[in-house]
GROMACS .gro file of C-alpha atoms in nm:
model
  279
    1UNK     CA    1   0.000   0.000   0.000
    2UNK     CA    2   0.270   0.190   0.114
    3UNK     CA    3   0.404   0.176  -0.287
    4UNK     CA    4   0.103   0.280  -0.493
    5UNK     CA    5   0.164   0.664  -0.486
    6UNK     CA    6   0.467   0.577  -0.635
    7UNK     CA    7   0.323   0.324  -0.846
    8UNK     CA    8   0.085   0.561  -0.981
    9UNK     CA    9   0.375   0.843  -1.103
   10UNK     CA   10   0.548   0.551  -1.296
   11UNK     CA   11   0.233   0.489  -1.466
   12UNK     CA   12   0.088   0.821  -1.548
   13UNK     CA   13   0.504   0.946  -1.606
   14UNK     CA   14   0.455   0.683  -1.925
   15UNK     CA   15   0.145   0.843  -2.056
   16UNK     CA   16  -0.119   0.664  -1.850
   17UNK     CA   17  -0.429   0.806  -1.683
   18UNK     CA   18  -0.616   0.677  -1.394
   19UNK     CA   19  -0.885   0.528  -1.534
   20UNK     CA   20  -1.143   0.381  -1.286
   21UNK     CA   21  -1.092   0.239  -0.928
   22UNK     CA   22  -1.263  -0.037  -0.798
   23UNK     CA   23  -1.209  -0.157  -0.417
   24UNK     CA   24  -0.829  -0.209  -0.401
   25UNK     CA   25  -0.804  -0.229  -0.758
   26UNK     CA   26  -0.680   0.077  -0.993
   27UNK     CA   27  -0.714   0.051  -1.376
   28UNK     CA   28  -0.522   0.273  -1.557
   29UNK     CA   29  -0.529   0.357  -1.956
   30UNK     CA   30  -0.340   0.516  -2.217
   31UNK     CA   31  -0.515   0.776  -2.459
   32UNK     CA   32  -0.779   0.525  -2.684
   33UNK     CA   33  -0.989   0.592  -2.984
   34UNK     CA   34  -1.340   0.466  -2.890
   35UNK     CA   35  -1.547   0.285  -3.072
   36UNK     CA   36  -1.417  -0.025  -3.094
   37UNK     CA   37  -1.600  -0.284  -3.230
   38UNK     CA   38  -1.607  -0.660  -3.083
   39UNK     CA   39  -1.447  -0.819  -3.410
   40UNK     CA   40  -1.161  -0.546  -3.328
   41UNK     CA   41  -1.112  -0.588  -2.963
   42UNK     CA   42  -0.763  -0.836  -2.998
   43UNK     CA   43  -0.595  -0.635  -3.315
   44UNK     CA   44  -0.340  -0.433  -3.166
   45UNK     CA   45  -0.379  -0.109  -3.105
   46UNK     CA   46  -0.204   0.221  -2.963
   47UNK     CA   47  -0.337   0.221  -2.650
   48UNK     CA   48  -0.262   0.044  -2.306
   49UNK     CA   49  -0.390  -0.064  -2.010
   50UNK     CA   50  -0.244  -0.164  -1.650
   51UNK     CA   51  -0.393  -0.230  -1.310
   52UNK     CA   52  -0.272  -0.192  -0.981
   53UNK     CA   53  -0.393  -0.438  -0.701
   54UNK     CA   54  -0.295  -0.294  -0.388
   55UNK     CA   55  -0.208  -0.469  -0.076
   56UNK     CA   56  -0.336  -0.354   0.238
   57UNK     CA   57  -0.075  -0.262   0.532
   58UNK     CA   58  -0.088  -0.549   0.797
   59UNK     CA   59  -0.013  -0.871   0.859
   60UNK     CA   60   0.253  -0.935   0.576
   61UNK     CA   61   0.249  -1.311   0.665
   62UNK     CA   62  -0.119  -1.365   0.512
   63UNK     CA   63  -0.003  -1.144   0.182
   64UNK     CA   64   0.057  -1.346  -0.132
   65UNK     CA   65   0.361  -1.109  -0.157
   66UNK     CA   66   0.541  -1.372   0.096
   67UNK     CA   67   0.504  -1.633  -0.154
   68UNK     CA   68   0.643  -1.461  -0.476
   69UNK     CA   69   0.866  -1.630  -0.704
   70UNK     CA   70   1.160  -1.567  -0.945
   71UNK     CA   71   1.098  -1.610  -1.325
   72UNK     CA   72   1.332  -1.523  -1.561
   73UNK     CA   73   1.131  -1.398  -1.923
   74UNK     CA   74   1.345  -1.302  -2.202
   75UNK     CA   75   1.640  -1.240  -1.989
   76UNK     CA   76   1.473  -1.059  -1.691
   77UNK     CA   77   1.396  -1.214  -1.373
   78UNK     CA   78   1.137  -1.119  -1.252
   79UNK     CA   79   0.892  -1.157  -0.941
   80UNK     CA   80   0.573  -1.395  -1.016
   81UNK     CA   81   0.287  -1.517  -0.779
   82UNK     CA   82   0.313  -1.883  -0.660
   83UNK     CA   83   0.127  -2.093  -0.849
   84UNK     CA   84  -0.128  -2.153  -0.611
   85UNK     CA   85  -0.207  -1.784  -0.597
   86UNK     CA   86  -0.211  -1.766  -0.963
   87UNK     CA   87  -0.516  -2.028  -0.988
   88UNK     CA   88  -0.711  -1.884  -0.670
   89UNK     CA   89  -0.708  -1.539  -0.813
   90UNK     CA   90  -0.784  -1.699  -1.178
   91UNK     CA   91  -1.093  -1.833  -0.994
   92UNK     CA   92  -1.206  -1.540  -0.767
   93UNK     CA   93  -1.193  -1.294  -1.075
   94UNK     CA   94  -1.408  -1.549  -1.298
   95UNK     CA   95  -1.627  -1.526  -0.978
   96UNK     CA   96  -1.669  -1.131  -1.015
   97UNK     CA   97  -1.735  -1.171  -1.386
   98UNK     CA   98  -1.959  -1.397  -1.349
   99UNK     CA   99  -2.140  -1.217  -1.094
  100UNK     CA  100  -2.182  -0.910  -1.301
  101UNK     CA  101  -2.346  -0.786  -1.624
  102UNK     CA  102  -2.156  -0.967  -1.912
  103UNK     CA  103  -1.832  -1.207  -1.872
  104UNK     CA  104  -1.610  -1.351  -2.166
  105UNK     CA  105  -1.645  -1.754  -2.251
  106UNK     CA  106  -1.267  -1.699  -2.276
  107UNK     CA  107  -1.203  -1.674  -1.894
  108UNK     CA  108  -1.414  -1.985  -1.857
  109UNK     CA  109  -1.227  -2.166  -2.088
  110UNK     CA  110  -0.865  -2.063  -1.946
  111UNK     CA  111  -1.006  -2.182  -1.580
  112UNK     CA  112  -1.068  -2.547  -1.704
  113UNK     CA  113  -0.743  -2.587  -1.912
  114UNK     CA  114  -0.605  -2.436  -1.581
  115UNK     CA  115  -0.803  -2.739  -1.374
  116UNK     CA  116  -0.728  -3.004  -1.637
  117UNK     CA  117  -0.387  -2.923  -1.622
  118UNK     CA  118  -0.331  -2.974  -1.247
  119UNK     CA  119  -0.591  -3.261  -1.278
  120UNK     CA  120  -0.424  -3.539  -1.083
  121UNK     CA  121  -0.162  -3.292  -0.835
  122UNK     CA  122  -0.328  -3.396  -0.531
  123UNK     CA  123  -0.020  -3.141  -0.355
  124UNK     CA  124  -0.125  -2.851  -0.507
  125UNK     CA  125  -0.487  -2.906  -0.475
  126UNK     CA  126  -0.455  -2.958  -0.080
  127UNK     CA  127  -0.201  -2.615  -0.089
  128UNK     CA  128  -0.559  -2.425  -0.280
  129UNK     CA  129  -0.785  -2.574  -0.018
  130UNK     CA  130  -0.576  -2.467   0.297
  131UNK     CA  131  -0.500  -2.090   0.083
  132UNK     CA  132  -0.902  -2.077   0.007
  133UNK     CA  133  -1.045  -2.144   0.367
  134UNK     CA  134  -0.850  -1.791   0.497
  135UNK     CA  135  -1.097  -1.591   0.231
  136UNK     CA  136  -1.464  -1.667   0.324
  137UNK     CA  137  -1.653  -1.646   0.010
  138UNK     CA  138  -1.361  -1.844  -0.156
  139UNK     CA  139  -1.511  -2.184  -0.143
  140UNK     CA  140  -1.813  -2.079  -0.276
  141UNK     CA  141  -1.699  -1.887  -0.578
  142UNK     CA  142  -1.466  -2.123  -0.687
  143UNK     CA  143  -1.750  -2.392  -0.659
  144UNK     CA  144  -1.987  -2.161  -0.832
  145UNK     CA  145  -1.710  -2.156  -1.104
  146UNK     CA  146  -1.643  -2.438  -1.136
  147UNK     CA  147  -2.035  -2.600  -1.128
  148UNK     CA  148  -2.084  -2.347  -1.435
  149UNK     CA  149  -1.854  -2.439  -1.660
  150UNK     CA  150  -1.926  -2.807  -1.580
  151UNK     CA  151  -2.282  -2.779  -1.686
  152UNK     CA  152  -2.181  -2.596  -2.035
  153UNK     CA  153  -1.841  -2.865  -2.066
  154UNK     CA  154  -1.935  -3.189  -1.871
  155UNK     CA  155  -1.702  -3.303  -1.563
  156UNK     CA  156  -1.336  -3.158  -1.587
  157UNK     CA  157  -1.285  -3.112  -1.189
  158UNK     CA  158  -1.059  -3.380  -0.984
  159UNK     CA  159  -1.240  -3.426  -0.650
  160UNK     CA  160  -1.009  -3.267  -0.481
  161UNK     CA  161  -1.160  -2.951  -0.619
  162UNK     CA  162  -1.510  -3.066  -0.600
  163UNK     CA  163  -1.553  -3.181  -0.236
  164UNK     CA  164  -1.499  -2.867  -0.056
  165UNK     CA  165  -1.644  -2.620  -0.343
  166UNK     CA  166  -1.924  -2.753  -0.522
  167UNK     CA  167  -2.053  -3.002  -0.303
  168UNK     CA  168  -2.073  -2.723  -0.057
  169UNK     CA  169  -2.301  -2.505  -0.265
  170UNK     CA  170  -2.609  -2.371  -0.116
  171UNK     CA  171  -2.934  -2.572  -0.365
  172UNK     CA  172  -3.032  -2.179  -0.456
  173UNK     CA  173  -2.718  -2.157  -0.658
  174UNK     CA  174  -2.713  -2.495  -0.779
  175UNK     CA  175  -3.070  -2.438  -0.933
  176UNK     CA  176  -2.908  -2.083  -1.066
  177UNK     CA  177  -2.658  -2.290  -1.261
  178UNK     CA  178  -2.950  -2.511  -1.374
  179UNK     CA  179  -3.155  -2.248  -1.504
  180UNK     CA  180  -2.910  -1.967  -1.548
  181UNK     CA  181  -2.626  -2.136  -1.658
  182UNK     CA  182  -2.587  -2.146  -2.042
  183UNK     CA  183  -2.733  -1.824  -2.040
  184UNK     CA  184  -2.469  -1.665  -1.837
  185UNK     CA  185  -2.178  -1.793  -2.043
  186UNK     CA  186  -2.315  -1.763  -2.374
  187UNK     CA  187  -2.484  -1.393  -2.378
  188UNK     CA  188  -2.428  -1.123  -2.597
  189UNK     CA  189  -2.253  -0.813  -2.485
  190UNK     CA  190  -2.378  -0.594  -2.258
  191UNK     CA  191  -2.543  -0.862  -2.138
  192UNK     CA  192  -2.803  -0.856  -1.832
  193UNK     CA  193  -2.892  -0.822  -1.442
  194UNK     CA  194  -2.968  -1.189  -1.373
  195UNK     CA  195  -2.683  -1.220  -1.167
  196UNK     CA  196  -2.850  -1.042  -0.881
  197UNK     CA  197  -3.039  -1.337  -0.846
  198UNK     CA  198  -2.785  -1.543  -0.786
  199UNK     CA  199  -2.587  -1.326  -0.544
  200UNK     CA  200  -2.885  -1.324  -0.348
  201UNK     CA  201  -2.893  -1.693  -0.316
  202UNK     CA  202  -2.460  -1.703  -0.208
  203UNK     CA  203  -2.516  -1.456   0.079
  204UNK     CA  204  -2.509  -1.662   0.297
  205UNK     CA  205  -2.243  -1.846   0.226
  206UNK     CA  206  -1.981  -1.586   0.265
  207UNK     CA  207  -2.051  -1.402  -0.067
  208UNK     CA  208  -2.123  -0.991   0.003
  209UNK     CA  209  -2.205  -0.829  -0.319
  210UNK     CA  210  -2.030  -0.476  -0.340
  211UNK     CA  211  -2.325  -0.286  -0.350
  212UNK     CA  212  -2.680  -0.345  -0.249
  213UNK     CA  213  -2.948  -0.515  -0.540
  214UNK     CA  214  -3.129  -0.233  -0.590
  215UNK     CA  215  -2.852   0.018  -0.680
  216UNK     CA  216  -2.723  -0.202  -0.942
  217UNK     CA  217  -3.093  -0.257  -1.071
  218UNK     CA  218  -3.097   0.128  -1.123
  219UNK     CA  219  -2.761   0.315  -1.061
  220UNK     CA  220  -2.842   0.664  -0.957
  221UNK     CA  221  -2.496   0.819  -1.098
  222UNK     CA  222  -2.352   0.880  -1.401
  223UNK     CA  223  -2.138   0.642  -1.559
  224UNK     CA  224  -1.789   0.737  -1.584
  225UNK     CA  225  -1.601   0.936  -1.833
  226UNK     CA  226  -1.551   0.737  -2.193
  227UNK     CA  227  -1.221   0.956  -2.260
  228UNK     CA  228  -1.092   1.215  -2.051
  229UNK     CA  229  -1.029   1.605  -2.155
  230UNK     CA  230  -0.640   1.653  -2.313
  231UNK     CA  231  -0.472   1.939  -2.256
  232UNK     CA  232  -0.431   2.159  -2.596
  233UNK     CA  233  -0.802   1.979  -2.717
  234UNK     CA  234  -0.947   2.139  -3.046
  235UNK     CA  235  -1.329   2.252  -3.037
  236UNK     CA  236  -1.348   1.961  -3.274
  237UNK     CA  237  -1.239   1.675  -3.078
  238UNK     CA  238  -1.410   1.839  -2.738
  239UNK     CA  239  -1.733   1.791  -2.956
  240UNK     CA  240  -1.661   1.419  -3.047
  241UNK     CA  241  -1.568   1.363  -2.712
  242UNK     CA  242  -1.897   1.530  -2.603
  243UNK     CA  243  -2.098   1.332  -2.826
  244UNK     CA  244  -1.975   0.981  -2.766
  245UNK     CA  245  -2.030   1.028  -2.370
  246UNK     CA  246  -2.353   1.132  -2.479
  247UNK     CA  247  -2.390   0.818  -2.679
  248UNK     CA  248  -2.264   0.631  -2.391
  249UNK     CA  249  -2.465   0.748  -2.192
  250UNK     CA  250  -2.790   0.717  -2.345
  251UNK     CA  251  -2.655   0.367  -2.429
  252UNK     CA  252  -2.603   0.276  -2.040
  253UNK     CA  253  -2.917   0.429  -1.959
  254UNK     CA  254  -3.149   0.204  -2.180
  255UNK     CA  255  -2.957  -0.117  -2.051
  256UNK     CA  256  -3.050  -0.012  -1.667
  257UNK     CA  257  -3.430   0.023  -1.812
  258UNK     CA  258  -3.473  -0.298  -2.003
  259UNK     CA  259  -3.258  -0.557  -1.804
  260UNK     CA  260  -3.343  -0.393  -1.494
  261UNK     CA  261  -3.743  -0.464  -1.543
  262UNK     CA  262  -3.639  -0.811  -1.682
  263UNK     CA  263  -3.428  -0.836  -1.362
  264UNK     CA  264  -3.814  -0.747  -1.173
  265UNK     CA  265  -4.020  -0.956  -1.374
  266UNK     CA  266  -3.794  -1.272  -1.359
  267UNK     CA  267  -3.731  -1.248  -0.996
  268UNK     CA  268  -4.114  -1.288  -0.926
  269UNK     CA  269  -4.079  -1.588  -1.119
  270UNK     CA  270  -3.777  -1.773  -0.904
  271UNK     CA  271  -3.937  -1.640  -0.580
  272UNK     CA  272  -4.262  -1.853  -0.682
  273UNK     CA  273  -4.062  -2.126  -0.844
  274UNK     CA  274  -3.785  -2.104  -0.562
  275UNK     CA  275  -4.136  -2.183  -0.302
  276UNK     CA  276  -4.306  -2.415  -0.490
  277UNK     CA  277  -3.988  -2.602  -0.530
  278UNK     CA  278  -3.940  -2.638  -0.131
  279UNK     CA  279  -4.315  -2.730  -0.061
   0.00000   0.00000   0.00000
């Protein structure tokens, strides 16, 4: 923690701009061109991105900072995360895509090669079980994960895996998966607000959900800034910039509306069905 000031003059020293912060997490961006279409979004481009991850001041024995190794990548040697930490923080950011708006197929894919590919290390496994159980909503989200991608893939998870994360999910989420499930990983950008419903049925297993339901039915601010004001900017490109925030949000705007009274109308539905189910 003590580093990001720092940090943050390295970044913004080599053209980057703090670009949105959420929780302990800072994004940062070089100057973009909007407007990029979904075809376009792996050709390379100008512009950057980086995020910082900060580390709160504490107790430096629980920090995955402790556990860092040395990699050496054309020539440099340089500090990685063990691999342990690599796959639980693989796992607990599929978890926050997956309980938001829209998440890539491509992060559910790169969790089950990572699975498959530790399939039968019963060491490492027993190293992610004893890391999980010090974050409380761990278990959950990496059984939620995991339960996802095996109804879209069929079975890929060793036991090891299983026993203490998916066998432990509350039925409300398993039923999510059930009905949810496909859904969630194949829908089309920006996708929708049925997530809430399942965040409501992991609360009490550890899961808190950043914000409460109804805010992120119907946000009541402004979304953030497509591209920020330049020093030297002509009328000309203050106008484009004007008009794609406009665009944006207008755009933003008539998501909230139409998911968010699909969000109303379809949790009616799994309240009755949820009931009638338990009668």
């Amino acid at each position: 923690e003590e580093s990001a000031p720092r940090a943050r003059r390295i970044l913004e020293d080599r053209g980057y701009y703090l670009h949105a912060t959420s929780g302990r997490s800072w994004e940062f961006k070089t100057l973009e061109k909007p407007g990029i279409s979904l075809e376009r979004v792996y050709q390379s481009r100008v512009c950057s991105s980086a995020e910082l991850h900060i580390e709160a001041r504490g107790d430096r024995h629980v920090s995955p900072l402790t556990r860092v190794r040395k990699v050496c990548f054309r020539g440099i040697r340089m500090p990685v995360l063990s691999p342990v930490d690599l796959f639980l923080g693989q796992g607990l950011h599929l978890f926050k895509h997956i309980c938001s708006e829209f998440s890539r197929l491509a992060h559910w894919v790169e969790f089950q090669r990572h699975v498959v590919a530790r399939y039968s290390d019963s060491a490492f496994w027993c190293d992610v079980s004893a890391l999980a159980r010090s974050n409380p909503s761990a278990p959950a989200a990496l059984g939620m994960v995991t339960l996802l991608i095996t109804r879209v893939t069929g079975d890929f998870a060793p036991e090891a895996l299983t026993s203490w994360t998916v066998d432990c999910l509350p039925a409300g989420a398993r039923r999510w998966a059930d009905v949810y499930g496909e859904n969630a990983a194949f829908m089309s950008f920006p996708g929708n607000k049925l997530y809430l419903l399942l965040q409501k049925e992991l609360a009490d297993s550890g899961f808190r959900a950043k914000r409460p339901i109804w805010r992120s039915v119907m946000p009541m601010q402004l979304p953030p800034q497509v591209l920020p004001a330049v020093a030297g900017e002509t009328t000309a490109a203050r106008i484009r910039r004007y008009r794609m925030q406009a665009w944006f949000v207008s755009f933003r705007l008539r998501f909230h509306v139409v998911h968010g009274f699909s969000y109303l109308r379809e949790s009616v539905r799994w309240r009755f069905s949820t009931s009638g189910s338990t009668r």
